[in-house]
Coordinates of C-alpha atoms and ligand atoms in Angstrom, one line a residue:
X159 CA -15.0 6.0 -11.8
X160 CA -12.6 7.2 -8.5
X161 CA -14.8 8.8 -5.5
X162 CA -12.7 8.7 -2.8
X163 CA -9.5 7.7 -1.4
X164 CA -7.3 6.8 -4.5
X165 CA -4.2 6.6 -2.7
X166 CA -2.8 4.9 0.1
X167 CA -1.2 8.9 1.1
X168 CA -5.1 9.6 0.9
X169 CA -6.3 6.4 3.7
X170 CA -7.6 7.6 6.6
X171 CA -6.5 6.9 10.0
X172 CA -9.2 5.6 12.7
X173 CA -7.7 4.0 15.8
X174 CA -4.4 4.9 14.8
X175 CA -3.0 1.8 13.7
X176 CA 0.7 1.5 14.4
X177 CA 0.8 5.3 14.0
X178 CA 2.0 6.1 17.3
X179 CA 4.6 3.6 18.0
X180 CA 8.1 4.6 17.8
X181 CA 9.9 4.1 15.1
X182 CA 12.0 0.7 15.9
X183 CA 15.1 0.9 13.5
X184 CA 14.4 -1.3 10.4
X185 CA 18.1 -1.0 8.8
X186 CA 20.0 -3.3 11.0
X187 CA 20.6 -6.7 11.1
X188 CA 19.6 -8.9 8.3
X189 CA 17.8 -5.5 6.7
X190 CA 21.1 -3.7 6.2
X191 CA 22.5 -6.7 5.5
X192 CA 20.2 -6.8 2.4
X193 CA 20.9 -3.4 1.3
X194 CA 24.3 -3.3 1.9
X195 CA 23.9 -5.8 -1.3
X196 CA 21.4 -4.3 -3.1
X197 CA 23.8 -0.9 -2.4
X198 CA 26.0 -2.9 -5.0
X199 CA 24.6 -2.8 -8.2
X200 CA 23.6 0.9 -7.9
X201 CA 26.0 3.5 -8.9
X202 CA 25.3 6.2 -6.3
X203 CA 23.0 5.5 -2.4
X204 CA 20.7 7.6 -3.7
X205 CA 19.9 5.4 -6.8
X206 CA 18.7 2.8 -3.9
X207 CA 15.6 5.1 -2.3
X208 CA 13.2 3.3 -4.6
X209 CA 13.9 0.0 -3.3
X210 CA 15.2 1.0 0.5
X211 CA 11.0 2.5 1.4
X212 CA 10.4 -0.7 -0.1
X213 CA 12.5 -2.4 2.2
X214 CA 10.9 0.4 4.6
X215 CA 7.2 -0.1 4.4
X216 CA 7.1 -4.5 3.8
X217 CA 9.0 -3.6 7.6
X218 CA 6.8 -1.6 8.7
X219 CA 2.9 -1.8 6.7
X220 CA 3.6 2.6 6.0
X221 CA 5.8 4.7 5.8
X222 CA 6.3 7.0 8.6
X223 CA 8.2 9.8 9.3
X224 CA 11.2 8.7 11.5
X225 CA 11.5 5.5 8.7
X226 CA 12.1 8.4 6.3
X227 CA 14.4 9.4 8.7
X228 CA 16.0 5.7 9.1
X229 CA 15.7 6.1 5.2
X230 CA 17.9 9.6 4.7
X231 CA 20.4 8.9 7.2
X232 CA 21.5 5.7 5.4
X233 CA 21.2 6.2 1.7
X234 CA 23.7 10.2 3.0
X235 CA 20.1 12.2 2.1
X236 CA 18.4 15.0 3.5
X237 CA 14.9 13.8 5.2
X238 CA 13.1 16.6 2.3
X239 CA 15.1 15.0 -0.8
X240 CA 13.0 11.5 0.9
X241 CA 9.4 12.9 1.8
X242 CA 10.0 14.4 -1.5
X243 CA 10.0 10.9 -3.2
X244 CA 7.5 9.6 -0.7
X245 CA 5.3 11.7 -1.0
X246 CA 5.6 11.9 -5.5
X247 CA 4.5 8.1 -5.5
X248 CA 1.5 7.1 -4.7
X249 CA 2.0 3.1 -3.5
X250 CA 4.0 5.0 -0.5
X251 CA 1.8 4.1 2.2
X252 CA 1.6 7.5 4.1
X253 CA -0.2 6.3 6.7
X254 CA -0.8 3.1 8.4
X255 CA -3.3 0.9 6.2
X256 CA -4.1 -2.2 7.0
X257 CA -2.6 -5.8 7.0
X258 CA -4.3 -6.7 3.9
X259 CA -4.5 -3.8 1.5
X260 CA -8.0 -3.9 -1.3
X261 CA -7.4 -1.9 -4.0
X262 CA -10.2 -2.1 -6.8
X263 CA -10.0 -0.5 -10.4
X264 CA -13.3 1.7 -10.8
X265 CA -11.8 4.0 -13.8
X266 CA -14.8 3.3 -16.9
X267 CA -14.3 -0.1 -18.3
X268 CA -14.6 -1.6 -15.4
X269 CA -17.3 0.6 -13.4
X270 CA -19.8 -0.1 -16.2
X271 CA -19.1 -4.0 -15.5
X272 CA -20.5 -3.2 -12.0
X273 CA -16.8 -2.6 -10.0
X274 CA -19.0 -0.1 -7.2
X275 CA -20.3 -3.1 -6.4
X276 CA -17.5 -4.7 -5.4
X277 CA -16.3 -1.5 -3.5
X278 CA -19.4 -1.6 -1.7
X279 CA -19.4 -5.9 -1.0
X280 CA -15.9 -5.2 0.1
X281 CA -16.1 -1.9 2.0
X282 CA -19.8 -4.2 4.2
X283 CA -17.6 -7.9 4.4
X284 CA -14.5 -6.5 5.7
X285 CA -16.4 -3.7 8.3
X286 CA -14.3 -1.1 6.5
X287 CA -17.3 0.7 5.9
X288 CA -15.9 4.2 4.3
X289 CA -12.7 4.8 1.5
X290 CA -10.0 4.9 3.1
X291 CA -10.6 3.6 6.7
X292 CA -8.9 0.9 7.8
X293 CA -11.1 -1.9 9.8
X294 CA -11.9 -1.8 13.5
X295 CA -9.7 -5.1 13.9
X296 CA -7.0 -3.6 11.0
X297 CA -6.9 -6.0 9.0
X298 CA -8.5 -4.1 5.8
X299 CA -8.5 -1.4 4.3
X300 CA -10.2 -0.2 0.8
X301 CA -9.3 2.1 -1.7
X302 CA -10.5 2.9 -5.7
X303 CA -8.2 2.7 -8.0
X304 CA -7.2 4.0 -12.0
X305 CA -6.9 1.2 -14.4
X306 CA -5.3 -1.6 -13.5
X307 CA -4.2 -2.9 -17.0
X308 CA -6.8 -5.3 -16.9
X309 CA -9.5 -3.7 -18.5
X310 CA -11.2 -7.6 -19.8
X311 CA -11.0 -9.2 -16.6
X312 CA -13.4 -6.7 -14.9
X313 CA -12.8 -5.8 -11.9
X314 CA -9.4 -6.0 -10.8
X315 CA -8.4 -6.5 -7.5
X316 CA -5.4 -6.2 -6.2
X317 CA -4.8 -7.3 -1.8
X318 CA -1.0 -6.1 -1.5
X319 CA 1.4 -7.5 -3.8
X320 CA -1.8 -10.0 -5.6
X321 CA -3.2 -9.3 -8.7
X322 CA -7.3 -11.0 -8.5
X323 CA -9.1 -10.7 -11.7
X324 CA -12.8 -11.0 -12.8
X325 CA -14.2 -10.4 -8.9
X326 CA -17.9 -9.8 -8.7
X327 CA -19.5 -9.5 -5.4
X328 CA -20.8 -12.7 -5.1
X329 CA -16.7 -14.1 -4.8
X330 CA -15.6 -10.9 -2.0
X331 CA -16.9 -13.3 0.5
X332 CA -14.5 -16.2 -0.8
X333 CA -11.8 -13.9 -1.6
X334 CA -11.8 -12.4 1.5
X335 CA -11.3 -15.9 3.6
X336 CA -7.9 -16.2 1.6
X337 CA -7.4 -13.6 3.7
X338 CA -8.5 -13.0 6.6
Ligands
FES98 S1 -10.7 0.4 -16.8 FE1 -9.3 -1.3 -15.0 S2 -8.3 -2.2 -15.2 FE2 -8.9 -0.9 -16.7

């Protein structure tokens, strides 16, 4: 069961990794060329909003207000419209998060198989200490999430876009060695 921040939007800012840095435009050079190419495959600029936001998050690690404004400008949308979409979807980070964003399923089937102990192991061994808090070194943020669709492989964990199955408290140190 989830007891803490369960989506990126709920991540707690500690140390403000990147939170106070001025926004450098993302859609320039090669990234602008990628977006332009993408736009040829969509009927309208608005239809490309989700992938454009992914590109922003990929480049900056999160989606800031200034980033939303930039996306709005390149897609001829209003910042309010973009913000509405960003706040609807939990996969967009509305605060800076660690370089490695760790999502642990704690829904009932995984919970009864010991997911809470996996969460505890990640919190201790990453130095995060608490759900949604980024470690002091800026490397990790751990959150609990609902069913990841791998209920037969408790405990499933996502680290950025990698999907890991059958994680136990004992295997956490080995996993973290791959994400140092
Ligand atoms: S309940 Fe954990 S993956 Fe489905």
